[in-house]
Short mmCIF file of C-alpha atoms and ligand atoms in Angstrom, two decimals:
data_model
loop_
_atom_site.label_atom_id
_atom_site.label_comp_id
_atom_site.label_asym_id
_atom_site.label_seq_id
_atom_site.Cartn_x
_atom_site.Cartn_y
_atom_site.Cartn_z
CA MET A 1 -27.52 48.66 -15.31
CA PRO A 2 -27.23 52.09 -13.57
CA GLU A 3 -25.58 51.94 -10.29
CA THR A 4 -28.03 52.35 -7.34
CA TYR A 5 -27.27 53.86 -4.03
CA LYS A 6 -29.36 54.01 -0.92
CA VAL A 7 -29.50 57.40 0.65
CA LEU A 8 -31.26 58.06 3.96
CA LEU A 9 -32.61 61.66 4.30
CA LEU A 10 -32.87 63.06 7.81
CA PRO A 11 -34.16 66.72 7.59
CA GLY A 12 -34.53 67.17 11.34
CA ASP A 13 -35.56 70.47 12.97
CA GLY A 14 -35.82 74.25 12.15
CA ILE A 15 -34.62 74.97 8.60
CA GLY A 16 -33.67 71.37 8.20
CA PRO A 17 -36.67 70.39 6.09
CA GLU A 18 -36.37 73.53 3.95
CA ILE A 19 -32.78 73.04 2.97
CA MET A 20 -33.32 69.31 2.47
CA ALA A 21 -35.92 69.88 -0.12
CA GLU A 22 -33.39 71.99 -2.02
CA ALA A 23 -30.74 69.31 -1.69
CA GLU A 24 -33.40 66.65 -2.95
CA LYS A 25 -33.85 68.62 -6.11
CA VAL A 26 -30.11 68.55 -6.71
CA LEU A 27 -30.05 64.76 -6.15
CA HIS A 28 -32.93 64.34 -8.64
CA ALA A 29 -31.07 66.43 -11.18
CA LEU A 30 -27.94 64.44 -10.74
CA GLN A 31 -29.89 61.21 -11.14
CA SER A 32 -31.59 62.18 -14.38
CA GLN A 33 -28.45 63.84 -15.91
CA TYR A 34 -25.87 61.30 -15.12
CA GLY A 35 -27.66 58.04 -15.08
CA VAL A 36 -27.07 57.00 -11.30
CA ASN A 37 -30.05 55.76 -9.13
CA PHE A 38 -30.53 57.11 -5.70
CA GLU A 39 -33.12 55.41 -3.62
CA THR A 40 -34.18 57.75 -1.03
CA GLU A 41 -35.81 57.06 2.33
CA THR A 42 -36.76 59.87 4.92
CA GLY A 43 -36.38 59.36 8.67
CA LEU A 44 -36.84 61.32 11.88
CA ILE A 45 -34.04 62.75 13.93
CA GLY A 46 -33.79 65.51 16.67
CA GLY A 47 -36.74 67.42 18.27
CA ILE A 48 -39.25 66.24 15.77
CA SER A 49 -38.35 62.62 16.49
CA TYR A 50 -38.71 63.32 20.19
CA ASP A 51 -42.16 64.88 19.56
CA GLN A 52 -43.29 61.93 17.52
CA ASP A 53 -41.43 58.95 19.03
CA GLY A 54 -40.37 60.19 22.53
CA THR A 55 -36.65 59.88 21.50
CA PRO A 56 -34.37 61.99 19.48
CA LEU A 57 -33.24 58.95 17.41
CA SER A 58 -35.34 55.66 17.29
CA ASN A 59 -33.48 52.40 16.76
CA ASN A 60 -35.58 52.06 13.73
CA VAL A 61 -33.88 55.14 12.03
CA LEU A 62 -30.57 54.13 13.43
CA ASP A 63 -30.96 50.68 11.59
CA LYS A 64 -31.94 52.63 8.37
CA ALA A 65 -28.76 54.75 8.68
CA ARG A 66 -26.80 51.66 9.03
CA ASN A 67 -28.36 49.92 6.05
CA SER A 68 -28.03 52.87 3.70
CA ASP A 69 -24.96 53.65 1.72
CA ALA A 70 -25.07 57.26 3.05
CA ALA A 71 -27.21 59.82 5.00
CA LEU A 72 -27.88 63.35 4.41
CA LEU A 73 -28.90 65.39 7.56
CA GLY A 74 -30.37 68.75 7.99
CA ALA A 75 -30.01 70.08 11.36
CA VAL A 76 -31.29 69.39 14.89
CA GLY A 77 -32.39 71.44 17.90
CA GLY A 78 -34.32 74.46 18.96
CA PRO A 79 -35.69 76.48 21.97
CA LYS A 80 -38.88 74.27 21.97
CA TRP A 81 -36.81 71.47 23.50
CA SER A 82 -34.62 73.34 25.85
CA ASP A 83 -36.35 71.98 28.95
CA VAL A 84 -36.20 68.39 27.76
CA GLU A 85 -33.76 66.13 29.83
CA TYR A 86 -30.38 65.99 28.47
CA ALA A 87 -30.48 62.48 27.23
CA LYS A 88 -33.62 63.18 25.16
CA ARG A 89 -32.55 66.59 23.73
CA PRO A 90 -32.36 66.90 19.99
CA GLU A 91 -28.49 67.04 19.97
CA ALA A 92 -28.35 63.72 21.84
CA GLY A 93 -30.02 62.14 18.68
CA LEU A 94 -27.16 63.42 16.54
CA LEU A 95 -24.44 62.33 19.00
CA LYS A 96 -26.05 58.99 19.16
CA LEU A 97 -25.99 58.61 15.47
CA ARG A 98 -22.27 59.47 15.42
CA LYS A 99 -21.37 57.23 18.27
CA GLU A 100 -23.41 54.20 17.13
CA LEU A 101 -22.23 54.39 13.60
CA ASP A 102 -18.53 55.16 14.90
CA LEU A 103 -18.29 58.32 12.74
CA PHE A 104 -14.95 59.24 14.05
CA ALA A 105 -13.76 61.55 11.25
CA ASN A 106 -15.38 64.65 10.48
CA LEU A 107 -14.27 66.70 7.39
CA ARG A 108 -15.02 70.37 7.31
CA PRO A 109 -13.71 72.19 4.35
CA ALA A 110 -13.50 76.03 4.41
CA LEU A 111 -13.35 77.33 0.97
CA VAL A 112 -13.65 81.07 -0.04
CA MET A 113 -15.35 81.46 -3.38
CA GLU A 114 -14.37 84.46 -5.23
CA ALA A 115 -17.94 85.66 -5.72
CA LEU A 116 -18.48 85.84 -2.01
CA ILE A 117 -15.18 87.52 -1.03
CA ASP A 118 -17.17 90.73 0.15
CA ALA A 119 -19.44 88.66 2.34
CA SER A 120 -16.81 87.88 4.80
CA THR A 121 -16.08 90.21 7.70
CA LEU A 122 -12.32 89.80 6.93
CA LYS A 123 -10.49 91.73 4.23
CA ALA A 124 -10.43 90.26 0.86
CA ASP A 125 -6.67 90.30 0.79
CA VAL A 126 -6.60 87.94 3.89
CA ILE A 127 -9.04 85.30 2.61
CA ARG A 128 -8.74 85.31 -1.14
CA GLY A 129 -8.32 81.73 -2.46
CA LEU A 130 -8.57 80.33 1.13
CA ASP A 131 -8.84 76.46 1.06
CA ILE A 132 -8.61 74.75 4.39
CA MET A 133 -9.68 71.25 5.49
CA ILE A 134 -10.66 70.76 9.28
CA VAL A 135 -10.41 67.24 10.29
CA ARG A 136 -12.30 67.15 13.54
CA GLU A 137 -12.39 63.86 15.67
CA LEU A 138 -16.04 63.25 16.14
CA SER A 139 -16.73 60.23 18.22
CA GLY A 140 -14.73 60.81 21.33
CA GLY A 141 -13.27 63.46 23.73
CA VAL A 142 -15.33 65.57 26.10
CA TYR A 143 -18.53 64.86 24.15
CA PHE A 144 -18.66 61.37 25.20
CA GLY A 145 -16.15 60.91 28.09
CA GLU A 146 -17.28 59.69 31.49
CA PRO A 147 -17.78 60.44 34.26
CA ARG A 148 -20.22 63.15 33.36
CA GLY A 149 -23.34 64.68 35.00
CA ILE A 150 -24.48 67.38 37.34
CA HIS A 151 -24.33 66.20 41.11
CA ASP A 152 -25.57 67.87 44.35
CA GLN A 153 -22.82 68.05 47.00
CA PRO A 154 -23.50 67.75 50.65
CA ASP A 155 -22.81 71.36 51.18
CA GLY A 156 -25.55 72.37 48.82
CA GLN A 157 -23.25 73.25 45.94
CA ARG A 158 -23.97 71.67 42.63
CA VAL A 159 -21.15 70.35 40.33
CA GLY A 160 -21.22 69.74 36.59
CA ILE A 161 -18.74 67.30 35.21
CA ASN A 162 -17.35 66.24 31.78
CA THR A 163 -14.37 64.22 31.09
CA GLN A 164 -11.95 64.76 28.18
CA SER A 165 -10.17 61.53 27.28
CA TYR A 166 -8.38 60.10 24.20
CA SER A 167 -6.73 56.78 23.71
CA THR A 168 -3.82 55.94 21.38
CA ASN A 169 -6.08 54.19 18.88
CA GLU A 170 -8.61 57.09 18.60
CA ILE A 171 -5.68 59.49 18.05
CA HIS A 172 -3.92 57.40 15.43
CA ARG A 173 -6.95 56.76 13.41
CA ILE A 174 -7.91 60.38 12.96
CA ALA A 175 -4.30 61.32 12.31
CA ASP A 176 -4.23 58.87 9.58
CA VAL A 177 -7.20 60.56 7.92
CA ALA A 178 -5.57 64.05 8.10
CA PHE A 179 -2.32 62.72 6.64
CA ASP A 180 -4.31 60.96 3.79
CA LEU A 181 -6.14 64.05 3.06
CA ALA A 182 -2.99 66.22 3.10
CA ARG A 183 -1.15 64.02 0.72
CA LYS A 184 -4.02 64.76 -1.78
CA ARG A 185 -3.98 68.52 -0.96
CA ASN A 186 -0.86 70.70 -0.11
CA GLY A 187 0.95 68.17 2.14
CA ARG A 188 0.67 70.11 5.43
CA VAL A 189 -1.02 68.99 8.77
CA THR A 190 -1.30 71.38 11.83
CA SER A 191 -2.40 69.50 14.83
CA CYS A 192 -4.24 71.57 17.47
CA GLU A 193 -4.64 70.85 21.25
CA LYS A 194 -4.00 72.35 24.53
CA SER A 195 -1.03 70.24 25.61
CA ASN A 196 0.20 73.16 27.86
CA VAL A 197 -2.57 72.56 30.20
CA MET A 198 -4.28 69.28 29.42
CA GLU A 199 -2.81 65.69 29.69
CA SER A 200 -5.23 64.55 26.98
CA GLY A 201 -3.69 67.13 24.88
CA LEU A 202 -0.15 66.29 25.72
CA LEU A 203 -1.03 62.60 24.71
CA TRP A 204 -2.65 64.01 21.47
CA ARG A 205 0.47 65.71 20.48
CA GLU A 206 2.86 62.81 21.39
CA GLU A 207 0.54 60.21 19.47
CA VAL A 208 0.08 62.39 16.53
CA THR A 209 4.03 62.82 16.36
CA LYS A 210 4.54 59.11 16.62
CA ARG A 211 1.95 58.23 14.01
CA HIS A 212 3.39 60.92 11.71
CA ALA A 213 6.81 59.05 11.97
CA GLU A 214 5.03 55.76 10.95
CA ASN A 215 2.51 56.84 8.43
CA GLY A 216 3.13 60.48 7.56
CA ASN A 217 5.09 60.01 4.34
CA GLY A 218 5.27 63.15 2.32
CA VAL A 219 3.31 65.23 4.86
CA SER A 220 4.72 67.92 6.94
CA LEU A 221 3.34 68.20 10.71
CA ASP A 222 3.26 71.28 12.92
CA HIS A 223 1.64 71.61 16.45
CA MET A 224 -0.22 74.54 17.49
CA TYR A 225 -2.08 75.35 20.82
CA ALA A 226 -5.85 75.59 20.00
CA ASP A 227 -6.19 79.11 21.31
CA ASN A 228 -3.29 80.19 19.00
CA CYS A 229 -4.98 78.34 16.06
CA ALA A 230 -8.21 80.43 16.67
CA MET A 231 -6.11 83.59 16.52
CA GLN A 232 -4.02 82.58 13.46
CA LEU A 233 -7.24 81.64 11.58
CA LEU A 234 -8.27 85.29 11.80
CA LYS A 235 -4.70 86.83 11.32
CA ASN A 236 -3.44 84.65 8.47
CA PRO A 237 -5.88 81.74 7.52
CA ARG A 238 -3.98 80.89 4.32
CA GLN A 239 -1.06 79.50 6.41
CA PHE A 240 -3.13 76.33 6.88
CA ASP A 241 -3.75 73.28 4.80
CA VAL A 242 -5.35 70.52 7.01
CA ILE A 243 -6.09 71.34 10.65
CA LEU A 244 -6.37 68.18 12.76
CA THR A 245 -7.92 68.55 16.07
CA ASP A 246 -10.21 66.88 18.57
CA ASN A 247 -13.96 66.94 19.05
CA LEU A 248 -14.52 70.08 21.13
CA PHE A 249 -11.87 72.25 19.57
CA GLY A 250 -12.99 71.15 16.05
CA ASP A 251 -16.55 72.14 16.85
CA ILE A 252 -15.22 75.73 17.73
CA LEU A 253 -12.72 76.14 15.00
CA SER A 254 -14.86 74.86 12.23
CA ASP A 255 -17.57 77.70 13.23
CA GLN A 256 -14.65 80.22 13.13
CA ALA A 257 -13.31 78.95 9.80
CA ALA A 258 -16.82 78.99 8.29
CA MET A 259 -17.25 82.68 8.87
CA LEU A 260 -13.98 83.45 7.10
CA THR A 261 -15.84 82.18 4.02
CA GLY A 262 -18.72 84.59 4.44
CA SER A 263 -21.45 82.63 6.33
CA LEU A 264 -22.02 79.50 8.35
CA GLY A 265 -24.65 78.80 5.54
CA MET A 266 -21.80 77.95 3.21
CA LEU A 267 -19.83 75.21 5.08
CA PRO A 268 -20.60 71.43 4.22
CA SER A 269 -19.26 68.59 6.34
CA ALA A 270 -18.72 64.80 5.98
CA SER A 271 -18.56 62.29 8.80
CA PHE A 272 -17.18 58.81 8.21
CA GLY A 273 -16.68 55.60 10.01
CA LYS A 274 -14.08 53.04 8.95
CA SER A 275 -13.52 52.65 5.19
CA ILE A 276 -13.97 49.38 3.17
CA GLU A 277 -12.10 49.45 -0.11
CA GLY A 278 -11.52 53.04 0.07
CA ARG A 279 -15.01 54.03 0.69
CA PRO A 280 -16.57 54.80 4.22
CA GLU A 281 -18.89 51.83 5.39
CA ASN A 282 -21.07 54.66 7.16
CA ALA A 283 -21.18 58.25 6.45
CA VAL A 284 -23.40 61.15 7.32
CA TYR A 285 -23.35 64.61 5.42
CA GLU A 286 -24.44 67.63 7.04
CA PRO A 287 -24.08 71.31 6.82
CA VAL A 288 -21.98 72.77 9.72
CA HIS A 289 -24.71 75.29 10.65
CA GLY A 290 -27.46 74.57 13.07
CA SER A 291 -31.17 74.57 12.62
CA ALA A 292 -31.67 78.47 12.83
CA PRO A 293 -35.23 78.33 14.49
CA ASP A 294 -35.42 82.04 14.14
CA ILE A 295 -35.79 82.09 10.44
CA ALA A 296 -37.40 78.43 10.05
CA GLY A 297 -40.29 78.29 7.62
CA GLN A 298 -39.76 81.78 6.12
CA GLY A 299 -37.82 80.82 2.95
CA LYS A 300 -34.72 82.76 4.18
CA ALA A 301 -32.34 79.89 4.92
CA ASN A 302 -29.35 79.34 2.64
CA PRO A 303 -29.33 75.77 1.23
CA LEU A 304 -25.83 76.09 -0.20
CA ALA A 305 -24.00 74.15 2.64
CA MET A 306 -26.69 71.63 2.44
CA ILE A 307 -26.32 71.25 -1.34
CA LEU A 308 -22.45 71.12 -0.98
CA SER A 309 -22.77 68.52 1.58
CA LEU A 310 -24.59 66.37 -0.94
CA GLY A 311 -21.51 67.12 -3.25
CA MET A 312 -19.29 65.68 -0.50
CA MET A 313 -21.55 62.50 -0.47
CA MET A 314 -21.03 62.07 -4.24
CA HIS A 315 -17.27 62.47 -3.77
CA TYR A 316 -16.54 60.40 -0.69
CA SER A 317 -19.38 57.74 -0.55
CA PHE A 318 -19.97 57.23 -4.21
CA ASN A 319 -16.51 57.89 -5.54
CA ARG A 320 -17.71 60.54 -7.86
CA PRO A 321 -15.48 63.60 -7.35
CA ASP A 322 -16.73 64.70 -10.71
CA PHE A 323 -20.24 65.02 -9.48
CA ALA A 324 -18.98 66.89 -6.45
CA GLN A 325 -17.24 69.38 -8.72
CA ARG A 326 -20.30 69.76 -10.93
CA VAL A 327 -22.43 70.64 -7.82
CA SER A 328 -19.86 73.05 -6.46
CA GLY A 329 -19.42 74.53 -9.98
CA ALA A 330 -23.09 75.15 -10.22
CA VAL A 331 -23.17 76.82 -6.85
CA GLU A 332 -20.30 78.99 -7.84
CA GLN A 333 -21.96 79.99 -11.12
CA VAL A 334 -25.13 81.00 -9.39
CA LEU A 335 -23.28 83.09 -6.92
CA THR A 336 -21.26 84.81 -9.80
CA ARG A 337 -24.60 85.67 -11.22
CA GLY A 338 -25.28 87.66 -8.06
CA LEU A 339 -27.87 85.45 -6.44
CA ARG A 340 -27.70 85.66 -2.71
CA THR A 341 -29.75 84.35 0.24
CA ALA A 342 -30.03 87.17 3.06
CA ASP A 343 -27.07 85.76 5.11
CA ILE A 344 -24.54 86.32 2.18
CA ALA A 345 -26.07 89.42 0.81
CA SER A 346 -23.96 92.26 -0.55
CA ASP A 347 -24.49 95.43 -2.53
CA GLY A 348 -25.88 95.05 -5.96
CA CYS A 349 -26.85 91.26 -5.50
CA ARG A 350 -30.42 89.75 -5.87
CA ILE A 351 -31.84 88.42 -2.69
CA VAL A 352 -33.58 85.15 -3.30
CA THR A 353 -35.44 82.60 -1.16
CA THR A 354 -34.29 79.10 -0.20
CA ALA A 355 -36.29 77.55 -2.97
CA GLU A 356 -35.14 80.10 -5.63
CA MET A 357 -31.50 79.41 -4.71
CA GLY A 358 -32.01 75.61 -4.99
CA ASP A 359 -33.89 75.97 -8.42
CA ALA A 360 -31.06 78.17 -9.65
CA VAL A 361 -28.44 75.62 -8.63
CA VAL A 362 -30.41 72.86 -10.38
CA ASP A 363 -30.69 75.00 -13.51
CA ALA A 364 -26.96 75.64 -13.67
CA LEU A 365 -26.33 72.03 -13.04
CA VAL A 366 -28.71 70.82 -15.81
CA LYS A 367 -27.09 73.48 -18.21
CA GLN A 368 -23.59 72.26 -17.68
CA GLU A 369 -22.09 70.16 -20.44
CA LYS A 370 -22.80 66.48 -19.87
CA PRO A 371 -19.89 64.12 -19.20
CA SER A 372 -19.02 62.19 -22.24
C1 IPM B 1 -21.81 70.62 15.05
C2 IPM B 1 -22.83 70.97 16.04
C3 IPM B 1 -23.05 69.75 17.03
C4 IPM B 1 -21.74 69.59 17.85
C5 IPM B 1 -24.31 69.99 17.93
C6 IPM B 1 -25.62 70.29 17.27
C7 IPM B 1 -24.51 68.82 18.73
O1 IPM B 1 -22.59 72.21 16.62
O2 IPM B 1 -22.05 69.71 14.27
O3 IPM B 1 -20.88 71.41 14.84
O4 IPM B 1 -21.51 70.30 18.77
O5 IPM B 1 -20.99 68.74 17.31
MG1 MG B 2 -20.78 73.12 15.92
#
């Protein structure tokens, strides 16, 4: 009997559906090539869910996500919903999904593929061979802290409030994820915060240090202010192995790290809740980029971050790092052949559409030697 996994597909808004269609092609190719069954179901999230169901994430879809082995998500948001009240905005659907499934660990690998070395705005010498893993805390911090809101003051002023707060447990569990990953990589963790100005940052630094003493065997730990980390990422990005940071700094630093690799369209991500027997009980895989409404529906979107997110699903949820490697190998092959979507175009390359890129990846995957 082949293994069967339940995968929930959440295309979302903007370019989400287009890039999801390409990831589905890759999923089917893996299924027919390697004898694993993926049972897929589709759900609404974001603006499209708000339009149809009046909420950016219905309880029905949330339950489907809980009951699936893993979810693959496109992107949410767009100007169409910019006047919608905060709690019903497309982004609120994504945050609800992360919070309700307790997806506290977000892995964002930034890897420079040799074929794309000229697509980066940085010099080839600075980024060649770059391989960083950003571990972003995803279910706490200023994204969720209370109190929050916009209030009218008696003097006619308005005040906007958000709260950054972290507890010991929240810090320890994400630090453990970073230490575990570092042990499988180059053994170095750089923890980033602003302990020079924020108490929550000071607690972060102290608790990461404590946890490292308890559970950091074989891993070296450094601390860096988040602003310095942003600067160092441009100056000498290869100094980093694993970057451990909070929700907001992780959001910013991961966009920056993505651009080192040439395009936001290349960076995948994985979000996990707690693990049972080495596999995450709940997990959502999504590209780091957004919904890019300006190019939606034009066949211009780069589906590679989405396809590489599917690869991460194979690795982490289904314990098939070999599948993940096959997917990234196929992506690399296509890029080496000179196929590019517009965002990663360079001289002498052939510009292809979203669907052509997806087809080329499937083709490369199918032509790979089958595992014995
Ligand atoms: C990301 C995105 C989200 C975030 C938005 C869409 C809510 O920017 O996943 O990085 O801020 O976390
Ligand atoms: Mg972001």
